[in-house]
PDB file of C-alpha atoms and ligand atoms in Angstrom:
ATOM      1  CA  MET A   1      -3.745  20.710 -13.590  1.00 49.00           C
ATOM      2  CA  GLY A   2      -6.296  21.828 -10.736  1.00 49.00           C
ATOM      3  CA  GLU A   3      -7.801  18.497 -10.472  1.00 67.00           C
ATOM      4  CA  LYS A   4      -7.767  16.284  -7.504  1.00 92.00           C
ATOM      5  CA  SER A   5      -5.152  13.561  -7.232  1.00 98.00           C
ATOM      6  CA  LEU A   6      -3.793  10.549  -5.278  1.00 98.00           C
ATOM      7  CA  VAL A   7      -0.076  10.942  -5.518  1.00 98.00           C
ATOM      8  CA  SER A   8       1.162  10.269  -2.088  1.00 96.00           C
ATOM      9  CA  ILE A   9      -0.442   9.271   1.424  1.00 97.00           C
ATOM     10  CA  ALA A  10       1.619  12.586   2.822  1.00 94.00           C
ATOM     11  CA  ASP A  11      -0.942  14.927   1.200  1.00 92.00           C
ATOM     12  CA  TYR A  12      -3.726  13.110   2.840  1.00 96.00           C
ATOM     13  CA  THR A  13      -4.564  14.549   6.326  1.00 97.00           C
ATOM     14  CA  LYS A  14      -5.974  13.008   8.821  1.00 98.00           C
ATOM     15  CA  GLU A  15      -9.565  14.374   8.136  1.00 98.00           C
ATOM     16  CA  ASP A  16      -8.886  13.063   4.234  1.00 97.00           C
ATOM     17  CA  ILE A  17      -7.847   9.469   5.441  1.00 98.00           C
ATOM     18  CA  LEU A  18     -10.764   9.235   7.852  1.00 98.00           C
ATOM     19  CA  ARG A  19     -13.517  10.488   5.247  1.00 98.00           C
ATOM     20  CA  ILE A  20     -11.954   7.648   3.045  1.00 98.00           C
ATOM     21  CA  LEU A  21     -12.345   5.068   6.541  1.00 98.00           C
ATOM     22  CA  LYS A  22     -16.157   6.197   6.398  1.00 98.00           C
ATOM     23  CA  LEU A  23     -16.184   5.533   2.732  1.00 98.00           C
ATOM     24  CA  ALA A  24     -14.610   2.096   2.730  1.00 98.00           C
ATOM     25  CA  GLU A  25     -17.222   0.984   5.116  1.00 98.00           C
ATOM     26  CA  LYS A  26     -19.991   1.735   3.136  1.00 98.00           C
ATOM     27  CA  PHE A  27     -18.523  -0.089  -0.048  1.00 98.00           C
ATOM     28  CA  ASP A  28     -17.680  -3.097   2.483  1.00 98.00           C
ATOM     29  CA  ARG A  29     -21.500  -3.323   3.310  1.00 98.00           C
ATOM     30  CA  GLN A  30     -22.545  -2.592  -0.276  1.00 98.00           C
ATOM     31  CA  PRO A  31     -19.758  -3.043  -2.854  1.00 98.00           C
ATOM     32  CA  ASN A  32     -22.410  -2.858  -5.836  1.00 98.00           C
ATOM     33  CA  GLN A  33     -23.849   0.640  -6.432  1.00 97.00           C
ATOM     34  CA  ASN A  34     -24.268   2.054  -9.742  1.00 97.00           C
ATOM     35  CA  LEU A  35     -22.357   5.280  -9.016  1.00 98.00           C
ATOM     36  CA  LEU A  36     -19.953   5.409 -12.299  1.00 98.00           C
ATOM     37  CA  GLU A  37     -22.540   4.844 -15.068  1.00 97.00           C
ATOM     38  CA  GLY A  38     -21.005   6.414 -18.202  1.00 97.00           C
ATOM     39  CA  LYS A  39     -17.434   7.031 -16.227  1.00 98.00           C
ATOM     40  CA  VAL A  40     -14.269   5.373 -17.836  1.00 98.00           C
ATOM     41  CA  CYS A  41     -11.522   4.752 -15.606  1.00 98.00           C
ATOM     42  CA  ALA A  42      -8.187   3.812 -17.331  1.00 98.00           C
ATOM     43  CA  THR A  43      -5.516   1.391 -15.651  1.00 98.00           C
ATOM     44  CA  LEU A  44      -1.679   2.042 -17.140  1.00 98.00           C
ATOM     45  CA  PHE A  45       0.353  -0.408 -15.788  1.00 98.00           C
ATOM     46  CA  PHE A  46       4.060  -0.329 -16.410  1.00 97.00           C
ATOM     47  CA  GLU A  47       4.789  -2.972 -13.868  1.00 95.00           C
ATOM     48  CA  PRO A  48       3.568  -6.206 -12.804  1.00 96.00           C
ATOM     49  CA  SER A  49       1.034  -6.177 -10.262  1.00 97.00           C
ATOM     50  CA  THR A  50      -2.387  -8.751  -9.368  1.00 97.00           C
ATOM     51  CA  ARG A  51      -4.351  -7.067  -6.482  1.00 97.00           C
ATOM     52  CA  THR A  52      -3.761  -3.635  -7.327  1.00 98.00           C
ATOM     53  CA  ARG A  53      -4.888  -3.709 -10.608  1.00 98.00           C
ATOM     54  CA  LEU A  54      -7.429  -6.333  -9.863  1.00 98.00           C
ATOM     55  CA  SER A  55      -8.953  -4.765  -7.064  1.00 98.00           C
ATOM     56  CA  PHE A  56      -9.198  -1.085  -8.676  1.00 98.00           C
ATOM     57  CA  GLU A  57     -10.617  -2.977 -11.771  1.00 98.00           C
ATOM     58  CA  THR A  58     -13.075  -4.691  -9.693  1.00 98.00           C
ATOM     59  CA  ALA A  59     -13.932  -1.852  -7.925  1.00 98.00           C
ATOM     60  CA  VAL A  60     -14.973   0.506 -11.227  1.00 98.00           C
ATOM     61  CA  ASN A  61     -17.021  -2.725 -12.269  1.00 98.00           C
ATOM     62  CA  ARG A  62     -18.773  -3.321  -9.474  1.00 98.00           C
ATOM     63  CA  LEU A  63     -19.604   0.712  -9.167  1.00 98.00           C
ATOM     64  CA  GLY A  64     -20.952   0.580 -12.546  1.00 98.00           C
ATOM     65  CA  GLY A  65     -18.101   2.285 -14.585  1.00 98.00           C
ATOM     66  CA  ARG A  66     -16.026   0.873 -17.367  1.00 98.00           C
ATOM     67  CA  ILE A  67     -12.241   0.048 -17.437  1.00 98.00           C
ATOM     68  CA  ILE A  68      -9.124   0.636 -20.121  1.00 98.00           C
ATOM     69  CA  GLY A  69      -5.817   0.165 -19.832  1.00 98.00           C
ATOM     70  CA  PHE A  70      -2.904  -1.875 -20.144  1.00 98.00           C
ATOM     71  CA  SER A  71      -1.215  -4.897 -17.151  1.00 97.00           C
ATOM     72  CA  ASP A  72       1.831  -5.105 -20.117  1.00 96.00           C
ATOM     73  CA  ALA A  73       3.832  -1.988 -20.947  1.00 96.00           C
ATOM     74  CA  SER A  74       5.230  -4.082 -24.057  1.00 96.00           C
ATOM     75  CA  THR A  75       2.336  -4.328 -25.778  1.00 95.00           C
ATOM     76  CA  THR A  76       2.073  -0.119 -26.072  1.00 96.00           C
ATOM     77  CA  SER A  77       3.906   2.245 -27.932  1.00 95.00           C
ATOM     78  CA  SER A  78       6.074   3.256 -25.173  1.00 95.00           C
ATOM     79  CA  THR A  79       8.058   0.384 -26.699  1.00 96.00           C
ATOM     80  CA  LYS A  80       8.859   2.879 -29.921  1.00 97.00           C
ATOM     81  CA  GLY A  81       9.675   5.673 -28.004  1.00 97.00           C
ATOM     82  CA  GLU A  82       6.384   7.713 -26.754  1.00 97.00           C
ATOM     83  CA  THR A  83       7.228   9.521 -23.693  1.00 98.00           C
ATOM     84  CA  LEU A  84       5.183   9.234 -20.325  1.00 98.00           C
ATOM     85  CA  LYS A  85       3.418  12.640 -21.294  1.00 98.00           C
ATOM     86  CA  ASP A  86       2.014  11.643 -24.487  1.00 98.00           C
ATOM     87  CA  THR A  87       1.070   8.949 -23.059  1.00 98.00           C
ATOM     88  CA  ILE A  88      -0.973  10.385 -20.041  1.00 98.00           C
ATOM     89  CA  MET A  89      -2.359  13.449 -22.492  1.00 98.00           C
ATOM     90  CA  MET A  90      -3.453  10.832 -24.771  1.00 97.00           C
ATOM     91  CA  VAL A  91      -5.384   8.408 -22.396  1.00 98.00           C
ATOM     92  CA  SER A  92      -7.131  11.751 -20.288  1.00 98.00           C
ATOM     93  CA  ASN A  93      -8.633  12.060 -23.960  1.00 98.00           C
ATOM     94  CA  TYR A  94     -10.602   8.656 -23.170  1.00 98.00           C
ATOM     95  CA  ALA A  95     -10.971   8.305 -19.570  1.00 98.00           C
ATOM     96  CA  ASP A  96     -12.416  10.290 -16.571  1.00 98.00           C
ATOM     97  CA  LEU A  97      -9.666   9.155 -14.003  1.00 98.00           C
ATOM     98  CA  ILE A  98      -6.183   7.411 -14.605  1.00 98.00           C
ATOM     99  CA  ILE A  99      -4.672   4.780 -12.300  1.00 98.00           C
ATOM    100  CA  MET A 100      -1.084   4.372 -13.111  1.00 98.00           C
ATOM    101  CA  ARG A 101       1.972   1.886 -11.825  1.00 98.00           C
ATOM    102  CA  HIS A 102       5.724   3.000 -12.953  1.00 98.00           C
ATOM    103  CA  HIS A 103       8.815   1.729 -12.137  1.00 95.00           C
ATOM    104  CA  LEU A 104      10.104   5.376 -11.337  1.00 97.00           C
ATOM    105  CA  GLU A 105       9.708   7.329  -8.288  1.00 96.00           C
ATOM    106  CA  GLY A 106       8.177  10.712  -9.114  1.00 97.00           C
ATOM    107  CA  ALA A 107       6.212   9.305 -12.020  1.00 98.00           C
ATOM    108  CA  ALA A 108       2.584   9.567 -10.381  1.00 98.00           C
ATOM    109  CA  ARG A 109       3.450  13.450  -9.263  1.00 98.00           C
ATOM    110  CA  TYR A 110       4.756  14.506 -13.053  1.00 98.00           C
ATOM    111  CA  ALA A 111       1.929  12.762 -14.366  1.00 98.00           C
ATOM    112  CA  SER A 112      -0.563  14.400 -11.760  1.00 98.00           C
ATOM    113  CA  GLU A 113       1.471  17.948 -12.933  1.00 98.00           C
ATOM    114  CA  ILE A 114       0.377  17.336 -16.580  1.00 97.00           C
ATOM    115  CA  SER A 115      -2.775  15.387 -16.455  1.00 98.00           C
ATOM    116  CA  PRO A 116      -6.109  17.058 -17.157  1.00 97.00           C
ATOM    117  CA  VAL A 117      -7.821  14.299 -15.242  1.00 98.00           C
ATOM    118  CA  PRO A 118      -7.138  13.255 -11.795  1.00 98.00           C
ATOM    119  CA  ILE A 119      -4.364  10.654 -11.370  1.00 98.00           C
ATOM    120  CA  ILE A 120      -4.278   7.610  -8.849  1.00 98.00           C
ATOM    121  CA  ASN A 121      -0.595   6.674  -8.055  1.00 98.00           C
ATOM    122  CA  ALA A 122      -1.022   2.802  -7.813  1.00 98.00           C
ATOM    123  CA  GLY A 123       3.044   2.657  -7.030  1.00 97.00           C
ATOM    124  CA  ASP A 124       5.907   4.536  -8.214  1.00 96.00           C
ATOM    125  CA  GLY A 125       9.457   2.831  -7.533  1.00 93.00           C
ATOM    126  CA  ALA A 126      10.264   2.551  -4.193  1.00 90.00           C
ATOM    127  CA  ASN A 127       8.504   5.576  -3.448  1.00 94.00           C
ATOM    128  CA  GLN A 128       4.821   5.732  -2.381  1.00 93.00           C
ATOM    129  CA  HIS A 129       1.739   2.974  -2.578  1.00 96.00           C
ATOM    130  CA  PRO A 130      -1.039   5.614  -0.765  1.00 98.00           C
ATOM    131  CA  THR A 131      -4.203   3.650  -1.922  1.00 98.00           C
ATOM    132  CA  GLN A 132      -2.177   0.331  -0.152  1.00 98.00           C
ATOM    133  CA  THR A 133      -1.836   2.554   2.615  1.00 98.00           C
ATOM    134  CA  LEU A 134      -5.466   3.562   2.786  1.00 98.00           C
ATOM    135  CA  LEU A 135      -6.682  -0.166   2.577  1.00 98.00           C
ATOM    136  CA  ASP A 136      -3.761  -0.894   5.644  1.00 98.00           C
ATOM    137  CA  ILE A 137      -5.149   1.470   7.931  1.00 98.00           C
ATOM    138  CA  TYR A 138      -8.565   0.392   6.764  1.00 98.00           C
ATOM    139  CA  SER A 139      -7.764  -3.583   7.653  1.00 98.00           C
ATOM    140  CA  ILE A 140      -6.042  -2.027  11.067  1.00 98.00           C
ATOM    141  CA  TYR A 141      -8.797  -0.023  11.817  1.00 98.00           C
ATOM    142  CA  LYS A 142     -11.185  -3.231  11.273  1.00 98.00           C
ATOM    143  CA  THR A 143      -9.291  -5.525  13.008  1.00 98.00           C
ATOM    144  CA  GLN A 144      -8.089  -2.993  16.328  1.00 98.00           C
ATOM    145  CA  LYS A 145     -11.583  -0.824  16.224  1.00 98.00           C
ATOM    146  CA  LYS A 146      -9.132   2.052  17.182  1.00 98.00           C
ATOM    147  CA  LEU A 147      -6.355   3.507  15.215  1.00 98.00           C
ATOM    148  CA  GLU A 148      -4.336   5.578  17.999  1.00 98.00           C
ATOM    149  CA  ASN A 149      -1.769   4.262  20.320  1.00 98.00           C
ATOM    150  CA  LEU A 150      -1.040   0.989  18.730  1.00 98.00           C
ATOM    151  CA  ASN A 151       2.358  -1.011  18.645  1.00 98.00           C
ATOM    152  CA  ILE A 152       3.532  -1.448  14.502  1.00 98.00           C
ATOM    153  CA  THR A 153       6.141  -4.007  13.964  1.00 98.00           C
ATOM    154  CA  ILE A 154       7.481  -3.450  10.379  1.00 98.00           C
ATOM    155  CA  VAL A 155      10.020  -6.389   9.183  1.00 98.00           C
ATOM    156  CA  GLY A 156      11.868  -6.981   5.677  1.00 96.00           C
ATOM    157  CA  ASP A 157      12.807  -4.380   2.973  1.00 94.00           C
ATOM    158  CA  LEU A 158      12.524  -0.975   4.881  1.00 96.00           C
ATOM    159  CA  LYS A 159      14.893   0.370   2.386  1.00 94.00           C
ATOM    160  CA  TYR A 160      12.995  -0.296  -0.974  1.00 92.00           C
ATOM    161  CA  GLY A 161       9.208  -1.061   0.381  1.00 94.00           C
ATOM    162  CA  ARG A 162       7.227   1.717  -0.769  1.00 94.00           C
ATOM    163  CA  THR A 163       4.042   0.487   1.387  1.00 96.00           C
ATOM    164  CA  VAL A 164       6.277   0.612   4.266  1.00 97.00           C
ATOM    165  CA  HIS A 165       7.092   4.006   3.596  1.00 96.00           C
ATOM    166  CA  SER A 166       3.577   5.102   2.980  1.00 96.00           C
ATOM    167  CA  LEU A 167       2.081   3.660   6.124  1.00 98.00           C
ATOM    168  CA  ILE A 168       4.650   5.504   8.174  1.00 98.00           C
ATOM    169  CA  ASN A 169       2.994   8.533   6.756  1.00 97.00           C
ATOM    170  CA  GLY A 170      -0.714   7.646   7.079  1.00 98.00           C
ATOM    171  CA  MET A 171      -0.681   6.416  10.282  1.00 98.00           C
ATOM    172  CA  SER A 172       1.912   9.469  11.934  1.00 98.00           C
ATOM    173  CA  HIS A 173      -1.669  10.983  12.520  1.00 98.00           C
ATOM    174  CA  PHE A 174      -2.278   8.248  15.094  1.00 98.00           C
ATOM    175  CA  ASN A 175       0.509   8.309  17.613  1.00 98.00           C
ATOM    176  CA  PRO A 176       1.853   4.840  16.499  1.00 98.00           C
ATOM    177  CA  THR A 177       5.010   3.286  18.343  1.00 98.00           C
ATOM    178  CA  PHE A 178       7.259   1.854  15.563  1.00 98.00           C
ATOM    179  CA  HIS A 179       9.446  -1.006  15.725  1.00 98.00           C
ATOM    180  CA  PHE A 180      11.538  -1.131  12.630  1.00 98.00           C
ATOM    181  CA  VAL A 181      12.762  -4.937  11.904  1.00 97.00           C
ATOM    182  CA  ALA A 182      15.489  -4.780   9.017  1.00 95.00           C
ATOM    183  CA  PRO A 183      18.991  -6.194   7.895  1.00 93.00           C
ATOM    184  CA  GLU A 184      21.639  -3.561   7.730  1.00 91.00           C
ATOM    185  CA  GLU A 185      21.280  -3.409   4.126  1.00 90.00           C
ATOM    186  CA  LEU A 186      17.913  -2.552   4.091  1.00 93.00           C
ATOM    187  CA  ARG A 187      17.234  -0.455   6.837  1.00 95.00           C
ATOM    188  CA  LEU A 188      14.770   2.320   6.724  1.00 97.00           C
ATOM    189  CA  PRO A 189      16.036   5.291   4.959  1.00 96.00           C
ATOM    190  CA  SER A 190      16.457   8.346   6.680  1.00 97.00           C
ATOM    191  CA  THR A 191      14.317  10.440   5.531  1.00 97.00           C
ATOM    192  CA  TYR A 192      11.363   8.516   7.384  1.00 97.00           C
ATOM    193  CA  LYS A 193      13.637   8.446  10.528  1.00 98.00           C
ATOM    194  CA  ASN A 194      13.580  12.556  10.569  1.00 98.00           C
ATOM    195  CA  PHE A 195      10.208  12.531   9.733  1.00 98.00           C
ATOM    196  CA  CYS A 196       9.154  10.370  12.630  1.00 98.00           C
ATOM    197  CA  ASP A 197      11.632  12.551  14.687  1.00 98.00           C
ATOM    198  CA  GLU A 198       9.541  15.754  13.667  1.00 98.00           C
ATOM    199  CA  GLN A 199       6.379  14.085  14.152  1.00 97.00           C
ATOM    200  CA  HIS A 200       7.629  13.092  18.030  1.00 98.00           C
ATOM    201  CA  ILE A 201       6.756   9.319  16.695  1.00 98.00           C
ATOM    202  CA  LYS A 202       8.701   6.903  19.071  1.00 98.00           C
ATOM    203  CA  TYR A 203      10.299   4.039  17.256  1.00 98.00           C
ATOM    204  CA  SER A 204      12.880   1.519  17.706  1.00 98.00           C
ATOM    205  CA  GLU A 205      15.117  -0.217  15.023  1.00 98.00           C
ATOM    206  CA  GLN A 206      16.470  -3.789  15.179  1.00 96.00           C
ATOM    207  CA  THR A 207      18.446  -6.153  12.930  1.00 96.00           C
ATOM    208  CA  ASP A 208      17.076  -9.485  15.101  1.00 95.00           C
ATOM    209  CA  PHE A 209      13.216 -10.145  14.849  1.00 96.00           C
ATOM    210  CA  THR A 210      12.801 -11.257  18.550  1.00 96.00           C
ATOM    211  CA  SER A 211      10.249 -12.162  20.921  1.00 97.00           C
ATOM    212  CA  GLU A 212      10.560  -9.400  22.574  1.00 97.00           C
ATOM    213  CA  VAL A 213       9.367  -6.788  20.139  1.00 97.00           C
ATOM    214  CA  LEU A 214       6.838  -9.364  18.618  1.00 98.00           C
ATOM    215  CA  ASN A 215       5.180 -10.042  22.075  1.00 98.00           C
ATOM    216  CA  GLN A 216       4.468  -5.817  22.329  1.00 97.00           C
ATOM    217  CA  THR A 217       2.885  -6.051  18.854  1.00 98.00           C
ATOM    218  CA  ASP A 218      -0.441  -5.160  17.667  1.00 98.00           C
ATOM    219  CA  ILE A 219      -0.158  -4.792  14.178  1.00 98.00           C
ATOM    220  CA  LEU A 220       2.809  -7.198  12.234  1.00 98.00           C
ATOM    221  CA  TYR A 221       3.658  -5.531   9.144  1.00 98.00           C
ATOM    222  CA  MET A 222       5.791  -8.328   6.923  1.00 98.00           C
ATOM    223  CA  THR A 223       7.223  -7.425   3.611  1.00 97.00           C
ATOM    224  CA  ARG A 224       9.118  -9.177   0.836  1.00 92.00           C
ATOM    225  CA  VAL A 225      12.736  -8.554   0.097  1.00 90.00           C
ATOM    226  CA  GLN A 226      12.008  -7.084  -3.561  1.00 83.00           C
ATOM    227  CA  ARG A 227      14.281  -8.658  -5.826  1.00 84.00           C
ATOM    228  CA  GLU A 228      13.551  -6.593  -8.635  1.00 83.00           C
ATOM    229  CA  ARG A 229      14.619  -3.665  -6.716  1.00 82.00           C
ATOM    230  CA  PHE A 230      18.370  -5.178  -6.489  1.00 83.00           C
ATOM    231  CA  THR A 231      20.992  -3.713  -9.145  1.00 84.00           C
ATOM    232  CA  ASP A 232      23.230  -6.495  -7.610  1.00 85.00           C
ATOM    233  CA  LEU A 233      21.744 -10.415  -7.205  1.00 86.00           C
ATOM    234  CA  MET A 234      24.090 -10.973  -5.133  1.00 85.00           C
ATOM    235  CA  GLU A 235      23.118  -8.482  -2.439  1.00 85.00           C
ATOM    236  CA  TYR A 236      19.436  -9.904  -3.279  1.00 84.00           C
ATOM    237  CA  GLU A 237      20.852 -12.996  -2.335  1.00 86.00           C
ATOM    238  CA  LYS A 238      22.341 -12.352   1.140  1.00 83.00           C
ATOM    239  CA  VAL A 239      19.109 -11.051   2.399  1.00 83.00           C
ATOM    240  CA  LYS A 240      16.452 -12.957   0.903  1.00 86.00           C
ATOM    241  CA  ASN A 241      15.611 -15.516   3.683  1.00 85.00           C
ATOM    242  CA  VAL A 242      16.317 -12.725   6.697  1.00 88.00           C
ATOM    243  CA  TYR A 243      13.041 -13.274   8.348  1.00 94.00           C
ATOM    244  CA  ILE A 244      10.528 -15.699   8.096  1.00 96.00           C
ATOM    245  CA  LEU A 245       7.511 -16.149  10.175  1.00 97.00           C
ATOM    246  CA  ARG A 246       6.777 -19.437  11.690  1.00 97.00           C
ATOM    247  CA  LYS A 247       3.443 -20.395  13.528  1.00 97.00           C
ATOM    248  CA  ASP A 248       5.298 -21.308  16.764  1.00 97.00           C
ATOM    249  CA  MET A 249       6.456 -17.455  16.888  1.00 97.00           C
ATOM    250  CA  LEU A 250       2.751 -16.545  17.382  1.00 98.00           C
ATOM    251  CA  ASP A 251       3.202 -18.145  20.875  1.00 97.00           C
ATOM    252  CA  GLY A 252       2.965 -15.565  23.608  1.00 97.00           C
ATOM    253  CA  THR A 253       1.530 -13.141  21.252  1.00 98.00           C
ATOM    254  CA  LYS A 254      -1.011 -10.503  22.157  1.00 98.00           C
ATOM    255  CA  ASN A 255      -4.548 -11.897  21.235  1.00 98.00           C
ATOM    256  CA  ASN A 256      -5.468  -8.800  19.402  1.00 98.00           C
ATOM    257  CA  LEU A 257      -2.030  -9.325  17.300  1.00 98.00           C
ATOM    258  CA  ARG A 258      -2.797  -9.267  13.432  1.00 98.00           C
ATOM    259  CA  ILE A 259      -0.266 -10.047  10.777  1.00 98.00           C
ATOM    260  CA  LEU A 260      -0.750  -8.017   7.697  1.00 98.00           C
ATOM    261  CA  HIS A 261       1.560  -8.491   4.495  1.00 98.00           C
ATOM    262  CA  PRO A 262       0.972  -6.273   1.028  1.00 98.00           C
ATOM    263  CA  LEU A 263       1.475  -9.605  -0.791  1.00 97.00           C
ATOM    264  CA  PRO A 264       2.614 -11.041  -2.669  1.00 95.00           C
ATOM    265  CA  ARG A 265       4.396 -13.346  -0.258  1.00 95.00           C
ATOM    266  CA  VAL A 266       7.518 -15.064  -1.394  1.00 93.00           C
ATOM    267  CA  ASN A 267       8.815 -17.112   1.830  1.00 92.00           C
ATOM    268  CA  GLU A 268       8.616 -14.413   4.320  1.00 95.00           C
ATOM    269  CA  ILE A 269       5.434 -16.156   6.251  1.00 98.00           C
ATOM    270  CA  GLN A 270       5.309 -20.014   6.718  1.00 97.00           C
ATOM    271  CA  GLN A 271       2.136 -21.521   4.981  1.00 97.00           C
ATOM    272  CA  ASP A 272       1.191 -22.610   8.235  1.00 96.00           C
ATOM    273  CA  VAL A 273       0.513 -19.316   9.744  1.00 98.00           C
ATOM    274  CA  ASP A 274      -2.076 -19.012   7.394  1.00 98.00           C
ATOM    275  CA  ASP A 275      -4.827 -21.245   9.513  1.00 97.00           C
ATOM    276  CA  SER A 276      -3.682 -18.675  12.481  1.00 98.00           C
ATOM    277  CA  PRO A 277      -6.908 -16.333  13.224  1.00 98.00           C
ATOM    278  CA  LYS A 278      -4.127 -14.065  13.762  1.00 98.00           C
ATOM    279  CA  ALA A 279      -3.245 -13.893   9.730  1.00 98.00           C
ATOM    280  CA  TYR A 280      -5.380 -11.070   8.244  1.00 98.00           C
ATOM    281  CA  TYR A 281      -3.273 -10.673   4.981  1.00 98.00           C
ATOM    282  CA  PHE A 282      -5.948 -12.238   2.468  1.00 98.00           C
ATOM    283  CA  GLN A 283      -8.578 -10.255   4.156  1.00 98.00           C
ATOM    284  CA  GLN A 284      -6.346  -7.588   3.907  1.00 98.00           C
ATOM    285  CA  ALA A 285      -6.376  -7.518   0.462  1.00 98.00           C
ATOM    286  CA  GLY A 286     -10.133  -7.896   0.328  1.00 98.00           C
ATOM    287  CA  ASN A 287     -10.261  -4.769   1.982  1.00 98.00           C
ATOM    288  CA  GLY A 288      -8.103  -3.310  -1.069  1.00 98.00           C
ATOM    289  CA  LEU A 289     -11.531  -3.249  -2.841  1.00 98.00           C
ATOM    290  CA  TYR A 290     -13.839  -1.069  -0.694  1.00 98.00           C
ATOM    291  CA  ALA A 291     -10.950   1.528   0.155  1.00 98.00           C
ATOM    292  CA  ARG A 292     -10.244   1.600  -3.851  1.00 98.00           C
ATOM    293  CA  GLN A 293     -14.014   2.498  -4.583  1.00 98.00           C
ATOM    294  CA  ALA A 294     -13.800   4.977  -1.940  1.00 98.00           C
ATOM    295  CA  VAL A 295     -10.909   6.730  -3.304  1.00 98.00           C
ATOM    296  CA  ILE A 296     -12.220   6.492  -6.923  1.00 98.00           C
ATOM    297  CA  CYS A 297     -15.485   8.336  -6.106  1.00 98.00           C
ATOM    298  CA  ASP A 298     -13.743  10.824  -3.637  1.00 98.00           C
ATOM    299  CA  LEU A 299     -11.624  11.876  -6.696  1.00 98.00           C
ATOM    300  CA  LEU A 300     -14.432  12.134  -8.693  1.00 98.00           C
ATOM    301  CA  ASN A 301     -16.578  13.674  -6.415  1.00 97.00           C
ATOM    302  CA  ILE A 302     -19.029  11.363  -6.211  1.00 97.00           C
ATOM    303  CA  ASN A 303     -21.791  11.769  -3.640  1.00 95.00           C
ATOM    304  CA  VAL A 304     -22.135   8.427  -1.995  1.00 95.00           C
ATOM    305  CA  ASP A 305     -24.969   7.881   0.381  1.00 84.00           C
TER     306      ASP A 305
HETATM  307  N1  LIG B 401       0.410  -4.944  -2.803  1.00 65.83           N
HETATM  308  C1  LIG B 401       0.204  -4.773  -4.064  1.00 65.83           C
HETATM  309  O1  LIG B 401       0.593  -3.840  -4.294  1.00 65.83           O
HETATM  310  O2  LIG B 401       0.495  -5.956  -4.825  1.00 65.83           O
HETATM  311  P1  LIG B 401       0.297  -6.273  -6.158  1.00 65.83           P
HETATM  312  O3  LIG B 401       1.903  -5.659  -6.662  1.00 65.83           O
HETATM  313  O4  LIG B 401      -0.025  -7.583  -6.870  1.00 65.83           O
HETATM  314  O5  LIG B 401      -0.459  -4.870  -6.888  1.00 65.83           O
END
């Protein structure tokens, strides 16, 4: 309905991404600023979340705004049959901005088309998670001091992993070389490989997580095999432990290697890796606060000096 929204990272140009990173840097230096006084933001989480919801809510609180919303859709009138359209139309009466996570792919796009206020997609099924990508790119920039020409190895659930799909789109502006490591059952969908081909992005695909690929990697992006995306739990059992990063596997890796993970982790990174200076996933989640403050201010046209 004419309001700017953030639905897919593919809608953002390179310049849009760099603008958000610059804003994130400002909030990283000073996260407490009274920029949202009088504004109300709604968090509508139809799917579980820890980091995304809490970092968005922290972002609004630290900027002096107010939060309404729900973290458990079973307490809302959607259980009485209220449609997503009606929910969005209601909440837009109360809030200046809606942050929504939904299990259905395309739900955020639909909400953005009917909403009179901006929508931020906080994850829609296996599709996209654009603010995760912005915090991932900010984390890559902070750890590598550049974004161009990096070797990025992505491991785990590349089929259903929305953070993976968004990251491929988001990093495509910076001439990456991707290494996709996944079991046959969870290979990257062809739509993303076709996208890489069209953009002349180099990539390799393998089922083995070898030292050969690890030792040329700048960014290792580990992901969880997502039990909630499987309709057949036997299929999940077959692949759930297929890749586990151990500390000894980091011997021989580049000094600048940093390990990212969108989290939550189950067992795909052993706990003792946390002590390695190459582990960056907790700091990465911390960067979510700054990236989300940047996105909120950008969509609300708030001037940040
Ligand atoms: N990375 C991420 O989306 O985490 P949550 O599911 O906890 O929000």
